[in-house]
Amino acid sequence: MGYEALNIKGIARTKLAKSAYDAGWGQFLRILAVKAERAGLRAIAVNPNGSSQNCSRCGQRVPKAVQDRWHSCSHCGLELGRDHHAAINIKYRAVGHPVLFASAGRSPQAQETSFSR
């Protein structure tokens, strides 16, 4: 199970501060780690850089503005909601799956819609 290793202290200095503190993000991550361990899993923090910019199918960079909510890759044709797409990249990073299929010379496995063991 993977999650983005966000800089909570950095977020706390932005307009998102109230949301980050209201959600108790740090506490949530501690609970997530305990629950994962009890289920025989690990909660793994991954680098969030490019999680929504790099295509999860072909690995090409597809730049987006913050307000763009849809991933549409002109290289391989993948169409997904931005958050769903980023979640796939985060999962791949957490399990050590290569995100850059094009450079790895492999074809992607079927895209999954949820996290699994």
GROMACS .gro file of C-alpha atoms in nm:
model
  117
    1MET     CA    1   0.000   0.000   0.000
    2GLY     CA    2   0.149   0.333  -0.095
    3TYR     CA    3   0.089   0.697  -0.013
    4GLU     CA    4   0.249   1.023  -0.114
    5ALA     CA    5   0.521   1.143   0.121
    6LEU     CA    6   0.385   1.496   0.145
    7ASN     CA    7   0.561   1.776   0.330
    8ILE     CA    8   0.296   1.843   0.594
    9LYS     CA    9   0.493   2.127   0.755
   10GLY     CA   10   0.527   2.288   0.413
   11ILE     CA   11   0.156   2.251   0.342
   12ALA     CA   12   0.082   2.403   0.683
   13ARG     CA   13   0.235   2.731   0.560
   14THR     CA   14  -0.001   2.752   0.261
   15LYS     CA   15  -0.372   2.817   0.211
   16LEU     CA   16  -0.422   2.439   0.253
   17ALA     CA   17  -0.309   2.458   0.617
   18LYS     CA   18  -0.657   2.435   0.767
   19SER     CA   19  -0.739   2.129   0.555
   20ALA     CA   20  -0.415   1.952   0.646
   21TYR     CA   21  -0.459   2.017   1.017
   22ASP     CA   22  -0.833   1.943   1.019
   23ALA     CA   23  -0.770   1.609   0.856
   24GLY     CA   24  -0.500   1.526   1.113
   25TRP     CA   25  -0.285   1.399   0.828
   26GLY     CA   26   0.006   1.281   1.042
   27GLN     CA   27  -0.225   1.093   1.277
   28PHE     CA   28  -0.405   0.937   0.981
   29LEU     CA   29  -0.076   0.807   0.842
   30ARG     CA   30   0.017   0.651   1.177
   31ILE     CA   31  -0.322   0.476   1.193
   32LEU     CA   32  -0.282   0.364   0.831
   33ALA     CA   33   0.056   0.206   0.911
   34VAL     CA   34  -0.087   0.016   1.209
   35LYS     CA   35  -0.389  -0.107   1.012
   36ALA     CA   36  -0.170  -0.213   0.720
   37GLU     CA   37   0.062  -0.405   0.951
   38ARG     CA   38  -0.233  -0.585   1.112
   39ALA     CA   39  -0.350  -0.685   0.764
   40GLY     CA   40  -0.005  -0.818   0.676
   41LEU     CA   41   0.078  -0.521   0.452
   42ARG     CA   42   0.317  -0.228   0.464
   43ALA     CA   43   0.232   0.139   0.422
   44ILE     CA   44   0.507   0.285   0.204
   45ALA     CA   45   0.571   0.656   0.151
   46VAL     CA   46   0.664   0.738  -0.208
   47ASN     CA   47   0.799   1.050  -0.374
   48PRO     CA   48   0.497   1.246  -0.504
   49ASN     CA   49   0.695   1.431  -0.775
   50GLY     CA   50   0.537   1.372  -1.114
   51SER     CA   51   0.274   1.128  -0.988
   52SER     CA   52   0.008   1.300  -1.198
   53GLN     CA   53   0.241   1.425  -1.474
   54ASN     CA   54   0.403   1.097  -1.589
   55CYS     CA   55   0.175   0.862  -1.781
   56SER     CA   56   0.118   0.539  -1.588
   57ARG     CA   57   0.093   0.340  -1.912
   58CYS     CA   58   0.377   0.464  -2.133
   59GLY     CA   59   0.586   0.678  -1.895
   60GLN     CA   60   0.578   0.990  -2.111
   61ARG     CA   61   0.549   1.326  -1.936
   62VAL     CA   62   0.206   1.485  -1.988
   63PRO     CA   63   0.221   1.834  -1.830
   64LYS     CA   64  -0.094   1.960  -1.659
   65ALA     CA   65  -0.194   2.272  -1.472
   66VAL     CA   66  -0.320   2.227  -1.116
   67GLN     CA   67  -0.679   2.286  -1.227
   68ASP     CA   68  -0.664   2.013  -1.498
   69ARG     CA   69  -0.857   1.717  -1.354
   70TRP     CA   70  -0.820   1.473  -1.646
   71HIS     CA   71  -0.514   1.277  -1.768
   72SER     CA   72  -0.514   1.242  -2.145
   73CYS     CA   73  -0.194   1.098  -2.293
   74SER     CA   74  -0.136   1.192  -2.654
   75HIS     CA   75   0.139   0.926  -2.678
   76CYS     CA   76  -0.054   0.610  -2.582
   77GLY     CA   77  -0.415   0.731  -2.558
   78LEU     CA   78  -0.468   0.661  -2.186
   79GLU     CA   79  -0.765   0.857  -2.051
   80LEU     CA   80  -0.822   0.866  -1.674
   81GLY     CA   81  -0.924   1.105  -1.401
   82ARG     CA   82  -0.613   1.281  -1.270
   83ASP     CA   83  -0.646   1.145  -0.914
   84HIS     CA   84  -0.707   0.787  -1.031
   85HIS     CA   85  -0.410   0.814  -1.264
   86ALA     CA   86  -0.184   0.949  -0.986
   87ALA     CA   87  -0.299   0.668  -0.754
   88ILE     CA   88  -0.183   0.410  -1.010
   89ASN     CA   89   0.161   0.575  -1.028
   90ILE     CA   90   0.183   0.588  -0.648
   91LYS     CA   91   0.093   0.220  -0.623
   92TYR     CA   92   0.354   0.130  -0.886
   93ARG     CA   93   0.621   0.325  -0.700
   94ALA     CA   94   0.529   0.164  -0.368
   95VAL     CA   95   0.566  -0.190  -0.503
   96GLY     CA   96   0.874  -0.114  -0.709
   97HIS     CA   97   0.689  -0.144  -1.040
   98PRO     CA   98   0.859   0.057  -1.315
   99VAL     CA   99   0.651   0.357  -1.419
  100LEU     CA  100   0.857   0.423  -1.730
  101PHE     CA  101   0.747   0.130  -1.948
  102ALA     CA  102   0.875   0.293  -2.264
  103SER     CA  103   1.232   0.313  -2.138
  104ALA     CA  104   1.212  -0.026  -1.967
  105GLY     CA  105   1.105  -0.192  -2.292
  106ARG     CA  106   0.804  -0.362  -2.132
  107SER     CA  107   0.435  -0.342  -2.196
  108PRO     CA  108   0.210  -0.235  -1.909
  109GLN     CA  109  -0.009  -0.471  -1.715
  110ALA     CA  110  -0.382  -0.405  -1.706
  111GLN     CA  111  -0.467  -0.089  -1.520
  112GLU     CA  112  -0.628  -0.159  -1.182
  113THR     CA  113  -0.900   0.050  -1.029
  114SER     CA  114  -0.816  -0.026  -0.667
  115PHE     CA  115  -0.525  -0.111  -0.446
  116SER     CA  116  -0.475  -0.480  -0.383
  117ARG     CA  117  -0.229  -0.695  -0.190
   0.00000   0.00000   0.00000
